Amino acid sequence: MSEPDVVIVTAQRRDLHHVAANLRPEHIREVNGMLDLSPYDAVMVSVADSAHVFAGRAGGEALFLCGASKKRLLSDFGSVWMLATPDIDRYPLAAAEALRRLFAQAHVLAEADVLEQWIPHWYRKGLKWLLWLGWKADGMKEINGVPHIRMVHENDS
């Protein structure tokens, strides 16, 4: 039996609340380590900082949120982020393909030729996923005492 499609839509308020209330454990650990925020506040801060926010849904229920932030005044880098519920693991291929298609547009959405993301060194699944998408590791720094790997992606076009 094949997986149902994961559909990417512009995130609605119900998607934000659903993902925040059901954030996967590794994402709770990640946001607690970086921002020291509740899951709800982490979702709301991420959304507020983004020019575009999307939800990936299967069967009408949000599996993840993904956003793109425009480059900042003092930086030429854009940023993307993704926060998910544990249900994303029920649709590994469909979710990965939907996110791959969405991230292919990330440079346009973030209005930047270079995207960056900081990933905690312990979050191997996230690091492997970004490497699969063509991102490269480019240095480390500590954020709140935890080593984070800087991942970058340059626009190919």
mmCIF file of N, CA, C and O in Angstrom, residues 73-123:
data_model
loop_
_atom_site.group_PDB
_atom_site.id
_atom_site.type_symbol
_atom_site.label_atom_id
_atom_site.label_comp_id
_atom_site.label_asym_id
_atom_site.label_seq_id
_atom_site.Cartn_x
_atom_site.Cartn_y
_atom_site.Cartn_z
ATOM 1 N N LEU A 73 18.848 42.709 7.541
ATOM 2 C CA LEU A 73 19.524 43.958 7.244
ATOM 3 C C LEU A 73 21.045 43.802 7.288
ATOM 4 O O LEU A 73 21.749 44.316 6.433
ATOM 5 N N LEU A 74 21.560 43.066 8.263
ATOM 6 C CA LEU A 74 23.007 42.928 8.442
ATOM 7 C C LEU A 74 23.550 41.605 7.923
ATOM 8 O O LEU A 74 24.674 41.227 8.225
ATOM 9 N N SER A 75 22.759 40.881 7.160
ATOM 10 C CA SER A 75 23.196 39.580 6.667
ATOM 11 C C SER A 75 22.662 39.363 5.257
ATOM 12 O O SER A 75 21.574 39.822 4.922
ATOM 13 N N ASP A 76 23.429 38.641 4.456
ATOM 14 C CA ASP A 76 22.967 38.291 3.118
ATOM 15 C C ASP A 76 22.287 36.929 3.086
ATOM 16 O O ASP A 76 21.972 36.428 2.015
ATOM 17 N N PHE A 77 22.104 36.310 4.234
ATOM 18 C CA PHE A 77 21.582 34.957 4.293
ATOM 19 C C PHE A 77 20.092 34.943 4.589
ATOM 20 O O PHE A 77 19.607 35.667 5.445
ATOM 21 N N GLY A 78 19.390 34.078 3.884
ATOM 22 C CA GLY A 78 18.015 33.773 4.224
ATOM 23 C C GLY A 78 18.015 32.553 5.131
ATOM 24 O O GLY A 78 19.062 31.956 5.388
ATOM 25 N N SER A 79 16.852 32.181 5.610
ATOM 26 C CA SER A 79 16.766 31.024 6.495
ATOM 27 C C SER A 79 15.478 30.266 6.218
ATOM 28 O O SER A 79 14.481 30.852 5.802
ATOM 29 N N VAL A 80 15.538 28.980 6.421
ATOM 30 C CA VAL A 80 14.343 28.145 6.366
ATOM 31 C C VAL A 80 14.269 27.339 7.659
ATOM 32 O O VAL A 80 15.269 27.133 8.330
ATOM 33 N N TRP A 81 13.083 26.905 7.994
ATOM 34 C CA TRP A 81 12.895 26.100 9.199
ATOM 35 C C TRP A 81 11.756 25.124 8.961
ATOM 36 O O TRP A 81 10.938 25.312 8.064
ATOM 37 N N MET A 82 11.737 24.081 9.774
ATOM 38 C CA MET A 82 10.675 23.085 9.712
ATOM 39 C C MET A 82 10.454 22.542 11.114
ATOM 40 O O MET A 82 11.409 22.214 11.811
ATOM 41 N N LEU A 83 9.212 22.509 11.543
ATOM 42 C CA LEU A 83 8.820 21.900 12.812
ATOM 43 C C LEU A 83 7.704 20.911 12.514
ATOM 44 O O LEU A 83 6.790 21.223 11.741
ATOM 45 N N ALA A 84 7.778 19.729 13.131
ATOM 46 C CA ALA A 84 6.844 18.658 12.757
ATOM 47 C C ALA A 84 6.244 17.963 13.975
ATOM 48 O O ALA A 84 6.760 18.050 15.087
ATOM 49 N N THR A 85 5.179 17.248 13.697
ATOM 50 C CA THR A 85 4.577 16.357 14.686
ATOM 51 C C THR A 85 5.164 14.957 14.469
ATOM 52 O O THR A 85 5.719 14.672 13.398
ATOM 53 N N PRO A 86 5.021 14.068 15.441
ATOM 54 C CA PRO A 86 5.493 12.699 15.234
ATOM 55 C C PRO A 86 4.803 11.994 14.064
ATOM 56 O O PRO A 86 5.351 11.050 13.492
ATOM 57 N N ASP A 87 3.631 12.470 13.663
ATOM 58 C CA ASP A 87 2.900 11.840 12.556
ATOM 59 C C ASP A 87 3.645 11.936 11.227
ATOM 60 O O ASP A 87 3.366 11.160 10.316
ATOM 61 N N ILE A 88 4.599 12.856 11.111
ATOM 62 C CA ILE A 88 5.370 12.956 9.872
ATOM 63 C C ILE A 88 6.088 11.635 9.582
ATOM 64 O O ILE A 88 6.288 11.266 8.432
ATOM 65 N N ASP A 89 6.451 10.900 10.636
ATOM 66 C CA ASP A 89 7.160 9.630 10.457
ATOM 67 C C ASP A 89 6.282 8.533 9.864
ATOM 68 O O ASP A 89 6.795 7.508 9.415
ATOM 69 N N ARG A 90 4.965 8.752 9.825
ATOM 70 C CA ARG A 90 4.068 7.787 9.185
ATOM 71 C C ARG A 90 4.075 7.938 7.664
ATOM 72 O O ARG A 90 3.569 7.079 6.950
ATOM 73 N N TYR A 91 4.634 9.049 7.176
ATOM 74 C CA TYR A 91 4.648 9.357 5.747
ATOM 75 C C TYR A 91 6.061 9.747 5.311
ATOM 76 O O TYR A 91 6.265 10.823 4.745
ATOM 77 N N PRO A 92 7.058 8.914 5.565
ATOM 78 C CA PRO A 92 8.445 9.346 5.344
ATOM 79 C C PRO A 92 8.761 9.721 3.899
ATOM 80 O O PRO A 92 9.415 10.734 3.655
ATOM 81 N N LEU A 93 8.322 8.945 2.949
ATOM 82 C CA LEU A 93 8.650 9.241 1.548
ATOM 83 C C LEU A 93 7.850 10.411 1.009
ATOM 84 O O LEU A 93 8.403 11.315 0.367
ATOM 85 N N ALA A 94 6.558 10.418 1.289
ATOM 86 C CA ALA A 94 5.708 11.496 0.789
ATOM 87 C C ALA A 94 6.091 12.834 1.422
ATOM 88 O O ALA A 94 6.132 13.866 0.737
ATOM 89 N N ALA A 95 6.391 12.842 2.713
ATOM 90 C CA ALA A 95 6.790 14.085 3.384
ATOM 91 C C ALA A 95 8.139 14.566 2.867
ATOM 92 O O ALA A 95 8.325 15.761 2.606
ATOM 93 N N ALA A 96 9.085 13.641 2.697
ATOM 94 C CA ALA A 96 10.414 14.020 2.199
ATOM 95 C C ALA A 96 10.313 14.613 0.799
ATOM 96 O O ALA A 96 10.959 15.627 0.494
ATOM 97 N N GLU A 97 9.505 14.029 -0.055
ATOM 98 C CA GLU A 97 9.356 14.531 -1.417
ATOM 99 C C GLU A 97 8.665 15.894 -1.422
ATOM 100 O O GLU A 97 9.068 16.803 -2.155
ATOM 101 N N ALA A 98 7.638 16.061 -0.608
ATOM 102 C CA ALA A 98 6.948 17.359 -0.532
ATOM 103 C C ALA A 98 7.894 18.441 -0.021
ATOM 104 O O ALA A 98 7.936 19.553 -0.563
ATOM 105 N N LEU A 99 8.673 18.118 0.994
ATOM 106 C CA LEU A 99 9.624 19.093 1.530
ATOM 107 C C LEU A 99 10.754 19.381 0.539
ATOM 108 O O LEU A 99 11.207 20.517 0.431
ATOM 109 N N ARG A 100 11.186 18.375 -0.185
ATOM 110 C CA ARG A 100 12.224 18.592 -1.193
ATOM 111 C C ARG A 100 11.741 19.585 -2.250
ATOM 112 O O ARG A 100 12.457 20.508 -2.631
ATOM 113 N N ARG A 101 10.495 19.412 -2.707
ATOM 114 C CA ARG A 101 9.933 20.337 -3.699
ATOM 115 C C ARG A 101 9.803 21.752 -3.126
ATOM 116 O O ARG A 101 10.109 22.732 -3.799
ATOM 117 N N LEU A 102 9.361 21.848 -1.878
ATOM 118 C CA LEU A 102 9.207 23.158 -1.252
ATOM 119 C C LEU A 102 10.566 23.828 -1.040
ATOM 120 O O LEU A 102 10.745 25.007 -1.341
ATOM 121 N N PHE A 103 11.537 23.069 -0.552
ATOM 122 C CA PHE A 103 12.855 23.644 -0.296
ATOM 123 C C PHE A 103 13.559 24.033 -1.591
ATOM 124 O O PHE A 103 14.438 24.892 -1.581
ATOM 125 N N ALA A 104 13.166 23.446 -2.709
ATOM 126 C CA ALA A 104 13.745 23.844 -3.995
ATOM 127 C C ALA A 104 13.382 25.291 -4.328
ATOM 128 O O ALA A 104 14.080 25.941 -5.100
ATOM 129 N N GLN A 105 12.321 25.791 -3.737
ATOM 130 C CA GLN A 105 11.889 27.172 -3.950
ATOM 131 C C GLN A 105 12.368 28.111 -2.845
ATOM 132 O O GLN A 105 12.071 29.303 -2.864
ATOM 133 N N ALA A 106 13.091 27.601 -1.877
ATOM 134 C CA ALA A 106 13.422 28.364 -0.672
ATOM 135 C C ALA A 106 14.217 29.630 -0.965
ATOM 136 O O ALA A 106 14.017 30.653 -0.314
ATOM 137 N N HIS A 107 15.130 29.581 -1.927
ATOM 138 C CA HIS A 107 15.925 30.773 -2.239
ATOM 139 C C HIS A 107 15.028 31.919 -2.729
ATOM 140 O O HIS A 107 15.233 33.071 -2.364
ATOM 141 N N VAL A 108 14.038 31.569 -3.540
ATOM 142 C CA VAL A 108 13.106 32.581 -4.032
ATOM 143 C C VAL A 108 12.257 33.103 -2.883
ATOM 144 O O VAL A 108 12.076 34.313 -2.719
ATOM 145 N N LEU A 109 11.754 32.199 -2.047
ATOM 146 C CA LEU A 109 10.897 32.601 -0.941
ATOM 147 C C LEU A 109 11.635 33.478 0.066
ATOM 148 O O LEU A 109 11.078 34.431 0.605
ATOM 149 N N ALA A 110 12.888 33.161 0.325
ATOM 150 C CA ALA A 110 13.674 33.922 1.294
ATOM 151 C C ALA A 110 14.380 35.118 0.660
ATOM 152 O O ALA A 110 15.011 35.903 1.360
ATOM 153 N N GLU A 111 14.273 35.239 -0.646
ATOM 154 C CA GLU A 111 14.923 36.332 -1.383
ATOM 155 C C GLU A 111 16.411 36.407 -1.060
ATOM 156 O O GLU A 111 16.959 37.475 -0.772
ATOM 157 N N ALA A 112 17.077 35.258 -1.121
ATOM 158 C CA ALA A 112 18.498 35.181 -0.791
ATOM 159 C C ALA A 112 19.175 34.109 -1.632
ATOM 160 O O ALA A 112 18.591 33.069 -1.904
ATOM 161 N N ASP A 113 20.417 34.379 -2.030
ATOM 162 C CA ASP A 113 21.184 33.389 -2.782
ATOM 163 C C ASP A 113 21.803 32.329 -1.879
ATOM 164 O O ASP A 113 22.137 31.239 -2.335
ATOM 165 N N VAL A 114 21.969 32.662 -0.607
ATOM 166 C CA VAL A 114 22.521 31.713 0.351
ATOM 167 C C VAL A 114 21.554 31.582 1.523
ATOM 168 O O VAL A 114 21.109 32.582 2.096
ATOM 169 N N LEU A 115 21.237 30.337 1.848
ATOM 170 C CA LEU A 115 20.391 30.041 3.003
ATOM 171 C C LEU A 115 21.260 29.431 4.094
ATOM 172 O O LEU A 115 22.214 28.714 3.808
ATOM 173 N N GLU A 116 20.916 29.716 5.346
ATOM 174 C CA GLU A 116 21.626 29.082 6.444
ATOM 175 C C GLU A 116 20.638 28.571 7.476
ATOM 176 O O GLU A 116 19.518 29.063 7.591
ATOM 177 N N GLN A 117 21.091 27.571 8.198
ATOM 178 C CA GLN A 117 20.304 26.962 9.265
ATOM 179 C C GLN A 117 21.290 26.431 10.294
ATOM 180 O O GLN A 117 22.324 25.863 9.930
ATOM 181 N N TRP A 118 20.996 26.616 11.552
ATOM 182 C CA TRP A 118 21.836 26.098 12.632
ATOM 183 C C TRP A 118 21.146 24.893 13.246
ATOM 184 O O TRP A 118 20.006 24.996 13.701
ATOM 185 N N ILE A 119 21.837 23.746 13.246
ATOM 186 C CA ILE A 119 21.269 22.483 13.715
ATOM 187 C C ILE A 119 22.087 21.986 14.909
ATOM 188 O O ILE A 119 23.317 21.925 14.815
ATOM 189 N N PRO A 120 21.428 21.597 16.010
ATOM 190 C CA PRO A 120 22.189 21.050 17.139
ATOM 191 C C PRO A 120 22.976 19.815 16.696
ATOM 192 O O PRO A 120 22.482 19.000 15.911
ATOM 193 N N HIS A 121 24.186 19.690 17.193
ATOM 194 C CA HIS A 121 25.062 18.586 16.769
ATOM 195 C C HIS A 121 24.449 17.217 17.041
ATOM 196 O O HIS A 121 24.726 16.258 16.346
ATOM 197 N N TRP A 122 23.578 17.098 18.032
ATOM 198 C CA TRP A 122 22.984 15.805 18.391
ATOM 199 C C TRP A 122 21.835 15.410 17.452
ATOM 200 O O TRP A 122 21.419 14.257 17.438
ATOM 201 N N TYR A 123 21.322 16.345 16.653
ATOM 202 C CA TYR A 123 20.136 16.083 15.838
ATOM 203 C C TYR A 123 20.541 15.493 14.488
ATOM 204 O O TYR A 123 20.468 16.117 13.443
#
